[in-house]
mmCIF file of C-alpha atoms in Angstrom:
data_model
loop_
_atom_site.group_PDB
_atom_site.id
_atom_site.type_symbol
_atom_site.label_atom_id
_atom_site.label_comp_id
_atom_site.label_asym_id
_atom_site.label_seq_id
_atom_site.Cartn_x
_atom_site.Cartn_y
_atom_site.Cartn_z
ATOM 1 C CA MET B 1 31.395 -1.649 -0.009
ATOM 2 C CA GLY B 2 28.191 -0.209 -1.509
ATOM 3 C CA ASN B 3 27.589 -3.501 -3.318
ATOM 4 C CA LYS B 4 27.684 -5.444 -0.034
ATOM 5 C CA LYS B 5 25.239 -2.978 1.533
ATOM 6 C CA GLN B 6 22.835 -3.358 -1.418
ATOM 7 C CA ARG B 7 23.073 -7.138 -1.126
ATOM 8 C CA ASN B 8 22.217 -6.998 2.590
ATOM 9 C CA VAL B 9 19.206 -4.769 1.902
ATOM 10 C CA PHE B 10 18.043 -7.149 -0.848
ATOM 11 C CA HIS B 11 18.373 -10.188 1.440
ATOM 12 C CA GLY B 12 16.513 -8.305 4.166
ATOM 13 C CA LEU B 13 13.617 -7.623 1.788
ATOM 14 C CA ARG B 14 13.534 -11.255 0.657
ATOM 15 C CA ARG B 15 13.510 -12.421 4.281
ATOM 16 C CA ARG B 16 10.666 -10.013 5.142
ATOM 17 C CA LYS B 17 8.659 -11.278 2.137
ATOM 18 C CA ARG B 18 9.192 -14.890 3.244
ATOM 19 C CA LEU B 19 8.019 -14.032 6.746
ATOM 20 C CA MET B 20 4.895 -12.347 5.379
ATOM 21 C CA PHE B 21 3.771 -15.089 3.011
ATOM 22 C CA ASN B 22 5.259 -18.217 4.555
ATOM 23 C CA LYS B 23 3.908 -17.943 8.064
ATOM 24 C CA LYS B 24 3.693 -21.337 9.659
ATOM 25 C CA LYS B 25 0.090 -22.369 9.856
ATOM 26 C CA THR B 26 -1.356 -25.484 11.303
ATOM 27 C CA LYS B 27 -1.869 -27.880 8.425
ATOM 28 C CA ARG B 28 -5.117 -29.789 8.237
ATOM 29 C CA ALA B 29 -5.681 -32.961 6.295
ATOM 30 C CA VAL B 30 -7.796 -32.717 3.142
ATOM 31 C CA ASP B 31 -11.265 -34.162 3.725
ATOM 32 C CA THR B 32 -12.471 -33.939 0.115
ATOM 33 C CA LEU B 33 -10.433 -33.921 -3.100
ATOM 34 C CA ILE B 34 -11.724 -33.091 -6.578
ATOM 35 C CA THR B 35 -9.034 -34.267 -8.978
ATOM 36 C CA GLN B 36 -7.779 -32.768 -12.219
ATOM 37 C CA HIS B 37 -9.969 -34.733 -14.662
ATOM 38 C CA THR B 38 -13.203 -34.275 -12.685
ATOM 39 C CA THR B 39 -15.974 -31.779 -13.451
ATOM 40 C CA ILE B 40 -18.804 -31.223 -10.987
ATOM 41 C CA THR B 41 -21.898 -29.343 -12.147
ATOM 42 C CA GLY B 42 -24.229 -27.978 -9.476
ATOM 43 C CA ASP B 43 -23.984 -26.255 -6.128
ATOM 44 C CA MET B 44 -22.016 -27.984 -3.408
ATOM 45 C CA ALA B 45 -21.669 -27.606 0.350
ATOM 46 C CA PHE B 46 -18.846 -29.091 2.417
ATOM 47 C CA SER B 47 -17.284 -29.097 5.854
ATOM 48 C CA GLY B 48 -13.634 -29.407 6.776
ATOM 49 C CA VAL B 49 -11.027 -29.011 4.031
ATOM 50 C CA LEU B 50 -11.869 -29.182 0.306
ATOM 51 C CA TYR B 51 -9.144 -29.220 -2.377
ATOM 52 C CA ILE B 52 -10.230 -28.605 -5.984
ATOM 53 C CA ASP B 53 -7.816 -29.456 -8.779
ATOM 54 C CA GLY B 54 -10.644 -30.137 -11.233
ATOM 55 C CA LYS B 55 -13.566 -27.963 -12.313
ATOM 56 C CA VAL B 56 -16.671 -26.961 -10.364
ATOM 57 C CA ILE B 57 -19.526 -25.255 -12.212
ATOM 58 C CA GLY B 58 -21.790 -24.001 -9.437
ATOM 59 C CA ASN B 59 -21.658 -22.311 -6.060
ATOM 60 C CA VAL B 60 -19.374 -23.647 -3.309
ATOM 61 C CA SER B 61 -20.221 -23.033 0.345
ATOM 62 C CA ALA B 62 -19.087 -24.272 3.736
ATOM 63 C CA VAL B 63 -21.596 -25.648 6.209
ATOM 64 C CA GLU B 64 -19.431 -24.957 9.262
ATOM 65 C CA GLY B 65 -17.007 -22.314 10.447
ATOM 66 C CA GLY B 66 -13.315 -23.073 10.159
ATOM 67 C CA SER B 67 -13.695 -24.742 6.768
ATOM 68 C CA ILE B 68 -10.973 -24.213 4.162
ATOM 69 C CA LEU B 69 -11.262 -24.263 0.369
ATOM 70 C CA THR B 70 -8.114 -24.582 -1.735
ATOM 71 C CA ILE B 71 -8.313 -24.213 -5.500
ATOM 72 C CA GLY B 72 -5.209 -25.822 -6.979
ATOM 73 C CA ALA B 73 -3.163 -24.553 -9.925
ATOM 74 C CA ARG B 74 -5.207 -26.702 -12.353
ATOM 75 C CA GLY B 75 -8.481 -26.072 -10.523
ATOM 76 C CA SER B 76 -11.313 -23.706 -11.367
ATOM 77 C CA VAL B 77 -14.655 -22.649 -9.932
ATOM 78 C CA GLU B 78 -17.401 -20.981 -11.979
ATOM 79 C CA GLY B 79 -19.789 -19.717 -9.337
ATOM 80 C CA GLU B 80 -19.981 -17.916 -6.030
ATOM 81 C CA ILE B 81 -17.771 -19.048 -3.145
ATOM 82 C CA ASN B 82 -18.928 -18.602 0.459
ATOM 83 C CA VAL B 83 -16.243 -20.180 2.672
ATOM 84 C CA PRO B 84 -14.435 -18.793 5.763
ATOM 85 C CA HIS B 85 -10.893 -19.401 4.433
ATOM 86 C CA VAL B 86 -10.137 -19.504 0.690
ATOM 87 C CA ILE B 87 -6.750 -20.237 -0.909
ATOM 88 C CA VAL B 88 -6.505 -19.778 -4.693
ATOM 89 C CA PHE B 89 -3.730 -21.027 -6.959
ATOM 90 C CA GLY B 90 -6.025 -21.452 -10.004
ATOM 91 C CA GLU B 91 -9.071 -19.651 -11.417
ATOM 92 C CA VAL B 92 -12.353 -18.359 -10.020
ATOM 93 C CA GLU B 93 -15.130 -16.842 -12.107
ATOM 94 C CA GLY B 94 -17.545 -15.435 -9.542
ATOM 95 C CA ASP B 95 -17.528 -13.612 -6.224
ATOM 96 C CA ILE B 96 -15.583 -14.847 -3.195
ATOM 97 C CA HIS B 97 -17.043 -14.249 0.289
ATOM 98 C CA ALA B 98 -14.621 -15.177 3.088
ATOM 99 C CA ASN B 99 -15.282 -14.009 6.635
ATOM 100 C CA GLU B 100 -11.802 -15.107 7.753
ATOM 101 C CA GLU B 101 -9.061 -15.031 5.116
ATOM 102 C CA VAL B 102 -8.372 -15.054 1.368
ATOM 103 C CA GLU B 103 -4.949 -16.055 0.033
ATOM 104 C CA LEU B 104 -4.297 -15.343 -3.644
ATOM 105 C CA MET B 105 -1.177 -17.068 -4.864
ATOM 106 C CA GLU B 106 1.157 -16.045 -7.672
ATOM 107 C CA LYS B 107 -0.907 -17.333 -10.638
ATOM 108 C CA ALA B 108 -4.385 -16.917 -9.149
ATOM 109 C CA SER B 109 -6.970 -15.404 -11.500
ATOM 110 C CA ILE B 110 -10.213 -13.992 -10.093
ATOM 111 C CA LYS B 111 -13.017 -12.631 -12.296
ATOM 112 C CA GLY B 112 -15.368 -11.280 -9.670
ATOM 113 C CA ASP B 113 -15.443 -9.379 -6.403
ATOM 114 C CA VAL B 114 -13.520 -10.530 -3.325
ATOM 115 C CA TYR B 115 -15.054 -9.895 0.122
ATOM 116 C CA TYR B 116 -12.536 -10.588 2.884
ATOM 117 C CA SER B 117 -11.464 -9.884 6.469
ATOM 118 C CA LEU B 118 -7.783 -10.686 5.866
ATOM 119 C CA LEU B 119 -6.159 -10.737 2.433
ATOM 120 C CA GLN B 120 -2.794 -12.044 1.265
ATOM 121 C CA MET B 121 -2.037 -11.429 -2.391
ATOM 122 C CA ALA B 122 1.185 -12.586 -4.020
ATOM 123 C CA MET B 123 2.820 -10.684 -6.844
ATOM 124 C CA GLY B 124 1.362 -11.977 -10.101
ATOM 125 C CA ALA B 125 -2.143 -12.710 -8.790
ATOM 126 C CA ALA B 126 -4.912 -11.010 -10.808
ATOM 127 C CA VAL B 127 -8.299 -9.754 -9.625
ATOM 128 C CA ASN B 128 -10.735 -8.383 -12.198
ATOM 129 C CA GLY B 129 -13.303 -7.053 -9.763
ATOM 130 C CA LYS B 130 -13.531 -5.203 -6.463
ATOM 131 C CA LEU B 131 -11.617 -5.965 -3.282
ATOM 132 C CA VAL B 132 -14.018 -5.270 -0.406
ATOM 133 C CA HIS B 133 -12.799 -5.394 3.187
ATOM 134 C CA LYS B 134 -15.348 -6.432 5.778
ATOM 135 C CA ALA B 135 -14.871 -6.387 9.523
ATOM 136 C CA PRO B 136 -14.078 -9.750 11.123
ATOM 137 C CA ALA B 137 -16.965 -11.491 12.856
ATOM 138 C CA GLY B 138 -17.504 -10.241 16.392
ATOM 139 C CA THR B 139 -16.234 -6.707 15.814
ATOM 140 C CA GLN B 140 -18.336 -3.609 15.646
ATOM 141 C CA ARG B 141 -17.890 -0.851 13.157
ATOM 142 C CA LEU B 142 -17.774 2.682 14.531
ATOM 143 C CA GLU B 143 -19.952 5.187 12.785
ATOM 144 C CA HIS B 144 -19.283 8.901 12.643
ATOM 145 C CA LYS B 145 -22.267 10.920 13.787
ATOM 146 C CA PRO B 146 -22.065 14.654 13.218
ATOM 147 C CA GLN B 147 -22.683 16.734 16.312
ATOM 148 C CA ALA B 148 -25.744 18.909 16.402
ATOM 149 C CA LYS B 149 -24.974 22.558 15.813
ATOM 150 C CA SER B 150 -25.853 24.820 18.671
ATOM 151 C CA GLN B 151 -27.330 28.201 18.027
ATOM 152 C CA ILE B 152 -26.516 31.157 20.213
ATOM 153 C CA ASP B 153 -29.076 33.902 20.393
ATOM 154 C CA SER B 154 -27.649 37.309 21.058
ATOM 155 C CA GLU B 155 -29.968 39.963 22.334
#
């Protein structure tokens, strides 16, 4: 009986993990594809959806909100990334700045800091740098201000 209970708990955990990482998202068509045997040297800016399965040596930035960058399992970027939504299966050597979401998949390797509003990180992903949470656009951060001390004079 205990074995059946353990199995149910295990299946419950697996189901919860699937729900966390496999949320249905609206899929968008890839606008630009950099294939496996392609190397681009220099900074690049894009709009829409960019999929990198090759190598980019330079900074990658989005020119419009809602843009998505996916770095495939064979892809790599050596430079800073400034894109609202970043999905990494491959390697990044440089900082990632994403004001919406960063998804680090199982074999993702990041050598740099990751600045994010939302972060999903699969078991096996590696970050050699800082993870820095930043508030989503349009929200205000509350600051703690110490109250002034009052003095009571006794006479």
